[in-house]
Amino acid sequence: MNSPRKRKPSPPQPRVQTPCSKCPLRALATFRDFTPPELAFMLDFKSGELAVGSGTTILAEGTSSPHLFTVLSGWAVRYKTLGDGRRQVLNYALPGDFIGLQSSVLDVNNHSVEALTDVVLCVFPREKLWELFNKHAGLAFDVTWLASHEENILSDFLVSVGKRTATERIAFVLLQLYYRGRQCGLVKGTSLHFPVTQELLADTIGFSLVHTNKTLKRLRRTRTFEWSGSSLDILSEEGLAQLVDSPPIQPKQRPLI
Amino acid sequence: MNSPRKRKPSPPQPRVQTPCSKCPLRALATFRDFTPPELAFMLDFKSGELAVGSGTTILAEGTSSPHLFTVLSGWAVRYKTLGDGRRQVLNYALPGDFIGLQSSVLDVNNHSVEALTDVVLCVFPREKLWELFNKHAGLAFDVTWLASHEENILSDFLVSVGKRTATERIAFVLLQLYYRGRQCGLVKGTSLHFPVTQELLADTIGFSLVHTNKTLKRLRRTRTFEWSGSSLDILSEEGLAQLVDSPPIQPKQRPLI
DNA sequence: CGTTACCTTGAATCTCCTCAATACACGTGG
DNA sequence: CCACGTGTATTGAGGAGATTCAAGGTAACG
């Protein structure tokens, strides 16, 4: 029942905005292309960019936000907390991921989102989501696709926390985030900037910090990865995958909204 | 690492079909109404009904189905299995719930769905989903709503399995299914037909059958509920809710597709 | 009346948790 | 420059919690 320590937010950085037409993510092979009318709509739909410093709470449980976000760069974490401080990580948000859709079915957010690095977000007014559905069925389909994709990741996490051993859980999470990082072009060689602390990992896999640390120590002996500071190096993708019963899967193509 | 026992499928029952205009679920206050054009579309979208017996596998992991389903009556369970037989329940499907949307982002299902009672399903061709998005933004929005709602339930389960104590987990699941059952008119007085075995509950909350049984025994002493056979009686909703840190929430209104 | 599915209970073992102490890197202010 | 606080990682020890194995028990069903 460890309650998470607080991290002090760092100040945001000034920067110039990126029009959707020059979105660096869209250049990646992973993301499907917009049609010209869709691109035009997105330029109008996007109300601005928000740059927040590491540690900033982007969305707070129990509050409501008139905005939807997309991660343009940086890492964030989505989590829930119980009354006594217990925290469970639900998922991580990497570039291209949607933030805030879940709250559309509720009056207030039922989870929080916090920046793990400096993060740049694309901001969209929630009220215009209806217009998106009304005028651009293709984009609407993409939104649904993203929601389903999120649900699939969540399912995998639930299986991990419910049925996998400590070793399997860590291997699964490392591998999954490595795959996801690679999809958004964050992997250089075999190395990924990995802004996750052991405490955060513990709250992801459902173990105490101490037990996570000890399991990690055992797991390092497989020499399938190296993780120190905020750098993760996958030495043997196959070796790491073999430590998990059914390794994470990743779609080849995905939409970007 | 218990592997679930097999249950033998019982034969389906012959029955007459229900047109969407006379859908018994739509009569419930919980579900939002269709507009006339939406209703007309749904009549065409629905390709038929499927009645399956208890124990039938509706959707199997690793296969693909050209159909989407909606539960018209009965209970089903959505779960994943690992290679060695470990099983994790992801969610339950009650009347009004959607089945099969998650697979739209993948080429094959990444989970299975099994009927817990005799179940009647409304069947929709997956290929026409695009038409739905194209012609009926309102229904498309509803589909997304349902996906997000599913995701929220999944989040709650993840928090349970990751951070809640054995007692809390059981209380949470009982209460959540009671609420959901009530929303679809399945609760008579304080009593709900509850086709869940302790083994299934164990695979839902992430504990072994033995430990689930022992925890349940302790929990019964609170006299907040009675559960025997396949009948669940909630004696004190408040009492049960107090055993959980943050009890399940339920939306007042929801769409039905 | 035996089989099957499900529920119950005890005992031994191991996993995981909490508490507690130490260590290191970093930045801040004296 | 060093002292100090803070955030993070590490390790040991003792105890609570969960698992597995094993054995019964009950109700339903052919």
XYZ file of C-alpha atoms (C1' of nucleotides) in Angstrom:
574
model
C 0.000 0.000 0.000
C 2.680 2.454 -0.928
C 1.470 5.888 -1.836
C 3.374 7.555 -4.622
C 5.840 10.301 -3.917
C 5.215 13.689 -5.389
C 7.282 15.004 -8.227
C 7.619 18.709 -8.643
C 6.434 20.043 -12.006
C 9.112 21.647 -14.120
C 8.244 24.826 -16.051
C 7.005 24.604 -19.646
C 9.216 25.581 -22.551
C 8.295 28.245 -25.104
C 7.981 26.946 -28.647
C 6.420 27.472 -32.060
C 3.378 25.508 -33.162
C 3.265 22.738 -35.719
C 0.479 22.759 -38.299
C -1.105 19.317 -38.857
C 0.139 19.402 -42.437
C 3.697 19.298 -41.124
C 3.048 16.965 -38.213
C 6.264 15.043 -37.598
C 4.304 11.977 -36.491
C 2.394 11.773 -39.729
C 5.690 11.372 -41.536
C 6.164 8.016 -39.838
C 5.111 4.932 -41.760
C 3.036 3.742 -38.840
C 0.360 6.383 -39.173
C -2.252 6.428 -41.888
C -2.592 9.505 -44.071
C -5.330 12.102 -43.979
C -7.348 12.888 -47.086
C -7.177 16.597 -48.020
C -10.651 17.368 -46.568
C -9.724 15.566 -43.375
C -6.509 17.526 -43.122
C -8.436 20.749 -43.614
C -10.849 19.795 -40.891
C -8.058 18.871 -38.497
C -6.376 22.234 -38.985
C -9.606 23.818 -37.826
C -10.353 21.227 -35.154
C -7.008 21.699 -33.461
C -7.373 24.686 -31.213
C -3.745 24.938 -30.226
C -0.782 23.328 -28.598
C 0.033 22.989 -24.964
C 3.561 22.489 -23.729
C 3.794 21.263 -20.181
C 6.768 20.407 -18.032
C 7.582 17.020 -16.602
C 5.466 16.234 -13.562
C 2.536 18.393 -14.624
C -0.927 16.963 -14.110
C -2.577 17.176 -17.519
C -5.910 15.812 -16.367
C -7.079 15.308 -12.806
C -9.441 12.667 -11.475
C -12.749 14.197 -10.444
C -12.429 17.301 -12.581
C -13.728 17.863 -16.076
C -11.936 19.359 -19.009
C -13.416 20.944 -22.127
C -10.442 19.656 -24.081
C -9.272 16.540 -25.757
C -5.566 16.006 -26.293
C -3.187 14.167 -28.497
C 0.428 13.669 -27.526
C 2.742 15.335 -30.021
C 5.917 14.599 -28.107
C 6.899 13.234 -24.720
C 5.556 10.617 -22.326
C 2.599 10.731 -19.993
C 1.000 8.237 -17.640
C -2.668 7.551 -17.050
C -3.549 6.335 -13.552
C -6.240 6.028 -10.926
C -5.905 6.499 -7.209
C -7.963 5.091 -4.379
C -8.928 7.122 -1.343
C -5.980 6.039 0.785
C -3.387 6.840 -1.858
C -3.009 3.490 -3.547
C -2.266 4.148 -7.195
C -2.720 1.961 -10.247
C -1.228 2.867 -13.587
C -3.714 2.211 -16.390
C -1.581 2.984 -19.392
C 1.115 5.188 -20.788
C 0.534 7.841 -23.432
C 3.201 8.140 -26.108
C 3.287 10.377 -29.181
C 0.178 9.780 -31.264
C -1.948 8.655 -28.343
C -5.272 10.196 -27.491
C -6.030 11.596 -24.042
C -9.422 12.318 -22.556
C -11.824 10.346 -24.693
C -12.828 8.079 -21.812
C -14.265 11.032 -19.975
C -16.735 11.653 -22.797
C -19.050 9.085 -21.287
C -18.845 10.590 -17.808
C -19.309 14.048 -16.382
C -15.887 14.041 -14.755
C -12.595 12.281 -15.366
C -12.265 9.001 -13.592
C -8.504 8.990 -13.889
C -5.563 11.345 -13.929
C -2.885 11.931 -16.513
C 0.567 13.185 -15.612
C 3.483 14.183 -17.803
C 6.578 12.033 -17.302
C 8.756 14.242 -19.471
C 8.243 17.634 -20.974
C 5.218 17.049 -23.157
C 3.693 18.874 -26.101
C -0.009 18.258 -26.582
C -2.310 19.061 -29.457
C -5.493 20.515 -28.003
C -8.983 19.949 -29.383
C -12.269 21.353 -28.099
C -14.443 18.508 -26.922
C -17.575 20.222 -28.242
C -16.343 19.941 -31.805
C -16.018 16.183 -31.550
C -19.634 15.977 -32.644
C -18.801 17.897 -35.790
C -16.010 15.440 -36.481
C -18.422 12.536 -36.261
C -20.964 14.368 -38.360
C -18.749 15.474 -41.190
C -15.903 13.009 -41.282
C -16.947 9.425 -40.841
C -13.387 8.351 -41.580
C -12.031 10.331 -38.672
C -14.879 9.141 -36.475
C -13.900 5.613 -37.321
C -10.334 6.453 -36.371
C -11.426 7.733 -32.993
C -13.276 4.492 -32.392
C -10.245 2.576 -33.578
C -8.093 4.377 -31.047
C -10.587 3.672 -28.269
C -10.613 -0.019 -29.132
C -6.852 -0.087 -29.340
C -6.631 1.470 -25.893
C -9.020 -1.156 -24.637
C -6.852 -3.912 -26.041
C -3.776 -2.562 -24.289
C -5.761 -2.319 -21.088
C -6.842 -5.941 -21.489
C -3.239 -6.996 -21.793
C -2.356 -5.131 -18.630
C -5.273 -6.733 -16.830
C -4.084 -10.175 -17.856
C -0.594 -9.302 -16.659
C -1.699 -8.064 -13.279
C -4.243 -10.826 -12.854
C -2.342 -13.876 -13.988
C 1.299 -13.308 -14.810
C 4.211 -13.864 -12.444
C 6.362 -10.975 -11.269
C 9.051 -11.737 -13.844
C 6.570 -12.049 -16.679
C 4.890 -8.801 -15.774
C 8.067 -6.777 -15.920
C 9.188 -8.406 -19.150
C 5.790 -7.720 -20.664
C 5.725 -4.053 -19.770
C 9.277 -3.382 -20.894
C 8.659 -5.097 -24.190
C 5.342 -3.417 -24.793
C 6.658 0.059 -24.180
C 9.693 -0.708 -26.321
C 7.430 -1.750 -29.185
C 5.273 1.301 -28.773
C 8.274 3.560 -28.552
C 9.633 2.068 -31.733
C 6.363 2.697 -33.530
C 6.644 6.407 -32.887
C 10.256 6.582 -33.874
C 11.624 6.918 -30.364
C 14.037 3.994 -30.560
C 17.613 4.725 -31.657
C 19.356 1.446 -32.398
C 18.135 -0.712 -29.546
C 17.850 2.089 -27.061
C 14.853 4.052 -25.827
C 14.592 7.046 -23.540
C 12.500 5.532 -20.796
C 11.220 8.028 -18.229
C 9.785 5.411 -15.888
C 10.856 4.955 -12.288
C 10.778 1.642 -10.484
C 8.019 3.048 -8.334
C 5.933 3.766 -11.419
C 6.656 0.317 -12.778
C 5.560 -1.128 -9.444
C 2.258 0.717 -9.701
C 1.895 -0.575 -13.233
C 2.392 -4.242 -12.509
C 0.624 -4.300 -9.152
C 3.551 -5.043 -6.856
C 5.274 -3.148 -4.106
C 8.330 -1.101 -4.946
C 10.591 -3.410 -2.957
C 9.379 -6.544 -4.608
C 9.597 -4.936 -8.018
C 13.186 -3.977 -7.339
C 14.123 -7.492 -6.257
C 12.398 -9.091 -9.223
C 14.111 -6.638 -11.527
C 17.453 -7.615 -10.071
C 16.777 -11.260 -10.860
C 15.529 -10.378 -14.329
C 18.646 -8.384 -15.172
C 20.645 -11.590 -14.948
C 18.994 -12.793 -18.160
C 20.999 -10.054 -19.943
C 18.076 -9.479 -22.284
C 17.932 -5.778 -21.477
C 19.695 -2.984 -19.662
C 17.833 -0.334 -17.785
C 19.569 2.343 -15.777
C 18.708 5.941 -15.304
C 16.092 6.709 -17.873
C 17.532 4.676 -20.679
C 16.235 1.279 -21.697
C 18.255 -0.953 -23.973
C 16.782 -4.132 -25.369
C 19.643 -6.565 -25.917
C 17.508 -9.509 -26.973
C 13.978 -8.876 -28.076
C 13.417 -12.601 -28.567
C 14.910 -13.512 -25.221
C 12.705 -11.007 -23.462
C 9.642 -12.195 -25.369
C 10.343 -15.756 -24.286
C 10.039 -14.684 -20.665
C 6.400 -13.751 -21.300
C 3.739 -16.304 -22.007
C 2.103 -14.321 -24.780
C 4.112 -11.246 -25.724
C 2.472 -7.931 -26.602
C 1.211 -7.448 -30.131
C 1.289 -4.270 -32.162
C -0.779 -3.218 -35.172
C 1.213 -2.361 -38.276
C -0.794 0.719 -39.142
C -2.776 3.078 -37.006
C -4.655 6.331 -37.284
C -3.516 9.603 -35.805
C -6.024 12.182 -34.704
C -2.122 -21.321 -11.950
C -5.420 -23.123 -12.006
C -6.758 -23.935 -15.422
C -10.508 -23.605 -15.765
C -12.709 -26.666 -15.989
C -14.717 -27.213 -19.119
C -18.418 -26.700 -19.149
C -20.464 -28.619 -21.649
C -22.504 -26.465 -24.023
C -26.236 -26.906 -23.775
C -28.315 -26.911 -26.987
C -29.848 -23.672 -28.291
C -33.562 -23.013 -27.995
C -35.817 -22.253 -30.962
C -37.484 -18.865 -30.825
C -39.057 -16.050 -32.824
C -37.103 -12.911 -33.650
C -37.600 -9.479 -32.159
C -37.635 -6.465 -34.512
C -35.623 -3.506 -33.170
C -38.824 -1.490 -32.994
C -40.081 -3.835 -30.305
C -36.762 -4.377 -28.568
C -37.527 -5.083 -24.925
C -34.298 -3.385 -23.851
C -35.215 -0.151 -25.540
C -38.285 0.021 -23.346
C -36.047 0.465 -20.335
C -35.426 4.002 -19.133
C -31.688 3.403 -19.163
C -31.350 3.280 -22.912
C -31.592 6.313 -25.125
C -34.129 6.323 -27.953
C -33.455 5.946 -31.652
C -34.621 8.576 -34.085
C -36.901 7.150 -36.802
C -34.119 7.101 -39.457
C -31.780 5.405 -36.974
C -34.393 2.810 -36.215
C -34.898 2.169 -39.905
C -31.191 1.729 -40.374
C -30.921 -0.643 -37.444
C -33.667 -2.853 -38.828
C -31.557 -3.218 -41.935
C -28.224 -3.408 -40.115
C -29.337 -6.283 -37.930
C -28.853 -9.417 -39.980
C -30.520 -11.759 -37.539
C -30.572 -13.287 -34.117
C -28.478 -16.051 -32.707
C -29.616 -18.134 -29.773
C -26.877 -20.116 -28.122
C -26.912 -22.418 -25.146
C -25.047 -21.917 -21.903
C -21.393 -22.809 -22.247
C -21.168 -22.018 -25.951
C -18.115 -20.167 -27.163
C -19.472 -17.143 -29.003
C -16.092 -15.816 -30.060
C -12.768 -17.632 -29.863
C -9.329 -16.166 -29.325
C -7.236 -16.392 -32.469
C -10.154 -16.702 -34.865
C -11.922 -13.930 -36.728
C -15.624 -13.389 -37.107
C -17.451 -11.386 -39.772
C -20.076 -10.504 -37.171
C -20.635 -8.060 -34.423
C -23.046 -8.909 -31.652
C -25.220 -7.285 -29.108
C -26.583 -9.203 -26.151
C -30.367 -9.290 -26.218
C -30.740 -11.582 -23.227
C -28.518 -13.678 -21.007
C -25.005 -13.404 -19.614
C -21.658 -13.924 -21.293
C -18.063 -13.579 -20.175
C -15.121 -12.101 -22.026
C -11.724 -13.587 -21.152
C -8.177 -14.212 -22.289
C -6.084 -17.295 -21.761
C -2.333 -17.713 -21.636
C -0.554 -20.626 -23.235
C -0.495 -22.796 -20.125
C -4.193 -22.382 -19.417
C -4.190 -19.481 -17.027
C -7.356 -17.507 -17.627
C -8.211 -13.893 -16.883
C -11.748 -12.602 -17.094
C -11.826 -9.188 -18.763
C -15.474 -8.332 -18.414
C -18.980 -9.672 -18.433
C -21.490 -8.987 -21.180
C -25.051 -8.319 -20.067
C -28.104 -7.378 -22.137
C -27.345 -4.263 -24.147
C -23.607 -4.864 -24.260
C -21.634 -4.934 -27.461
C -19.424 -7.894 -28.398
C -16.643 -7.969 -30.940
C -15.776 -4.327 -31.482
C -12.285 -4.748 -30.012
C -11.377 -7.110 -32.811
C -12.009 -4.399 -35.401
C -8.498 -3.113 -34.825
C -6.917 -6.549 -35.204
C -7.104 -9.292 -37.776
C -8.120 -11.883 -35.200
C -9.832 -11.820 -31.831
C -7.495 -11.425 -28.934
C -9.992 -12.763 -26.451
C -12.816 -15.277 -26.195
C -16.449 -14.837 -25.259
C -18.481 -17.606 -23.694
C -22.160 -17.785 -22.827
C -22.837 -18.233 -19.106
C -26.544 -18.791 -19.607
C -28.647 -19.378 -22.660
C -28.005 -16.217 -24.635
C -29.794 -14.477 -27.471
C -27.595 -12.262 -29.598
C -28.440 -9.669 -32.208
C -26.119 -10.205 -35.140
C -24.668 -7.443 -37.305
C -22.360 -7.785 -40.294
C -19.045 -6.151 -39.509
C -18.735 -4.850 -43.076
C -21.758 -2.627 -42.639
C -20.225 -0.876 -39.677
C -18.662 1.533 -42.115
C -22.078 2.397 -43.475
C -23.248 3.095 -39.963
C -20.402 5.542 -39.454
C -21.011 7.099 -42.827
C -24.731 7.623 -42.615
C -25.538 7.887 -38.933
C -23.104 9.960 -36.970
C -25.330 9.606 -33.937
C -25.028 5.857 -33.953
C -21.304 6.115 -34.644
C -21.017 8.276 -31.580
C -22.919 5.644 -29.637
C -20.505 2.949 -30.741
C -17.619 5.071 -29.519
C -19.497 5.732 -26.317
C -19.863 2.015 -25.742
C -16.192 1.435 -26.443
C -15.214 4.105 -23.941
C -17.630 2.737 -21.411
C -16.104 -0.706 -21.805
C -12.711 0.828 -21.290
C -13.844 2.474 -18.092
C -15.112 -0.807 -16.710
C -11.846 -2.442 -17.676
C -9.954 0.303 -15.845
C -11.937 -0.382 -12.722
C -11.125 -4.067 -12.945
C -7.460 -3.264 -13.437
C -7.458 -1.107 -10.330
C -9.167 -3.890 -8.414
C -6.737 -6.558 -9.475
C -3.731 -4.286 -9.108
C -4.414 -2.562 -5.830
C -7.440 -3.767 -3.925
C -7.437 -6.369 -1.166
C -9.164 -9.713 -1.601
C -12.235 -8.541 0.303
C -12.486 -5.309 -1.632
C -12.169 -7.073 -4.946
C -15.057 -9.400 -4.299
C -17.237 -6.626 -2.926
C -16.452 -4.507 -5.951
C -17.319 -7.168 -8.499
C -20.544 -8.197 -6.782
C -21.654 -4.608 -6.517
C -20.713 -3.736 -10.065
C -22.563 -6.656 -11.572
C -25.532 -5.936 -9.355
C -25.639 -2.357 -10.619
C -25.297 -3.457 -14.201
C -27.938 -6.111 -13.782
C -30.284 -3.553 -12.331
C -29.734 -1.244 -15.297
C -30.998 -3.878 -17.665
C -33.975 -4.759 -15.559
C -32.595 -8.041 -14.253
C -33.005 -7.271 -10.561
C -36.237 -8.360 -8.871
C -36.464 -6.745 -5.480
C -32.899 -7.087 -4.243
C -32.227 -10.314 -6.032
C -30.348 -11.056 -9.244
C -29.911 -14.260 -11.198
C -26.123 -14.539 -11.033
C -24.652 -17.255 -13.261
C -21.109 -16.881 -11.943
C -19.169 -19.670 -10.277
C -16.534 -19.101 -7.631
C -13.988 -20.316 -10.111
C -15.060 -17.634 -12.558
C -14.990 -15.036 -9.827
C -11.483 -16.176 -8.947
C -10.388 -15.650 -12.540
C -12.010 -12.233 -12.462
C -10.314 -10.908 -9.352
C -6.957 -12.565 -9.930
C -6.906 -15.007 -7.026
C -6.880 -18.772 -6.746
C -10.162 -20.581 -6.306
C -9.248 -21.653 -2.788
C -8.344 -18.186 -1.622
C -11.435 -16.737 -3.247
C -13.576 -19.257 -1.400
C -11.996 -18.473 1.946
C -12.258 -14.737 1.445
C -15.872 -15.131 0.421
C -16.562 -17.007 3.614
C -15.187 -14.135 5.665
C -17.095 -11.615 3.571
C -20.387 -13.399 4.089
C -20.163 -12.612 7.768
C -20.815 -8.944 6.980
C -24.353 -10.019 6.043
C -24.390 -7.423 3.272
C -25.268 -10.016 0.642
C -26.289 -13.601 0.121
C -24.977 -15.658 -2.729
C -25.804 -19.287 -3.157
C -26.447 -21.298 -6.231
C -26.877 -18.788 -8.987
C -28.805 -16.224 -7.028
C -27.287 -13.060 -5.629
C -29.136 -11.027 -3.057
C -27.857 -7.641 -1.982
C -28.983 -7.075 1.593
C -27.151 -3.802 2.106
C -25.985 -1.896 -0.906
C -24.435 0.764 1.327
C -22.744 -1.771 3.544
C -21.220 -3.507 0.580
C -20.144 -0.212 -0.948
C -18.362 0.691 2.282
C -16.196 -2.367 1.925
C -14.767 -0.945 -1.289
C -12.541 2.088 -1.378
C -14.213 3.651 -4.382
C -17.353 1.795 -5.402
C -18.302 1.277 -9.041
C -20.094 4.071 -10.831
C -22.799 3.735 -13.432
C -24.004 6.199 -16.059
C -27.669 7.125 -15.884
C -28.296 6.874 -19.593
C -26.603 4.847 -22.266
C -26.967 4.020 -25.909
C -28.034 0.675 -27.263
C -26.813 -0.523 -30.617
C -26.702 -44.640 -8.068
C -22.658 -43.355 -10.128
C -20.876 -39.241 -12.525
C -20.083 -34.458 -12.864
C -19.749 -29.782 -11.500
C -19.212 -26.997 -7.865
C -18.252 -25.666 -3.084
C -15.578 -26.233 1.280
C -11.704 -26.930 4.419
C -6.924 -28.034 6.381
C -1.931 -28.056 5.981
C 2.490 -26.913 4.136
C 4.937 -23.771 1.368
C 6.253 -19.776 -0.993
C 5.324 -15.165 -2.683
C 4.899 -10.709 -1.604
C 4.427 -6.882 1.798
C 5.959 -3.709 5.339
C 9.494 -1.741 7.972
C 13.885 -0.090 8.175
C 18.351 1.177 6.875
C 21.794 2.446 3.412
C 23.555 4.404 -0.875
C 23.995 7.470 -4.725
C 23.084 11.488 -7.859
C 21.555 15.931 -8.137
C 20.582 20.633 -7.174
C 20.393 24.517 -3.816
C 21.931 27.749 -0.701
C 25.291 29.025 2.739
C 33.349 24.495 -1.906
C 30.627 21.703 1.128
C 26.299 20.638 3.731
C 21.866 19.434 3.108
C 17.501 17.952 1.191
C 15.184 15.287 -2.225
C 14.248 11.672 -5.378
C 15.569 7.240 -6.627
C 17.626 2.630 -6.127
C 19.058 -1.230 -3.144
C 19.082 -4.767 0.487
C 17.832 -7.543 4.797
C 14.468 -9.369 7.995
C 10.041 -10.832 9.743
C 5.351 -11.573 9.011
C 0.961 -11.469 6.485
C -1.240 -13.149 2.560
C -1.827 -16.298 -1.326
C -0.762 -20.723 -3.618
C -0.810 -25.612 -4.165
C -2.021 -30.122 -2.807
C -5.281 -33.007 -1.054
C -9.575 -34.604 0.705
C -14.468 -34.254 1.452
C -19.104 -32.754 0.708
C -23.449 -31.596 -1.823
C -26.760 -31.070 -5.375
C -28.173 -32.109 -10.088
C -28.667 -35.314 -13.690
C -28.959 -39.288 -16.576
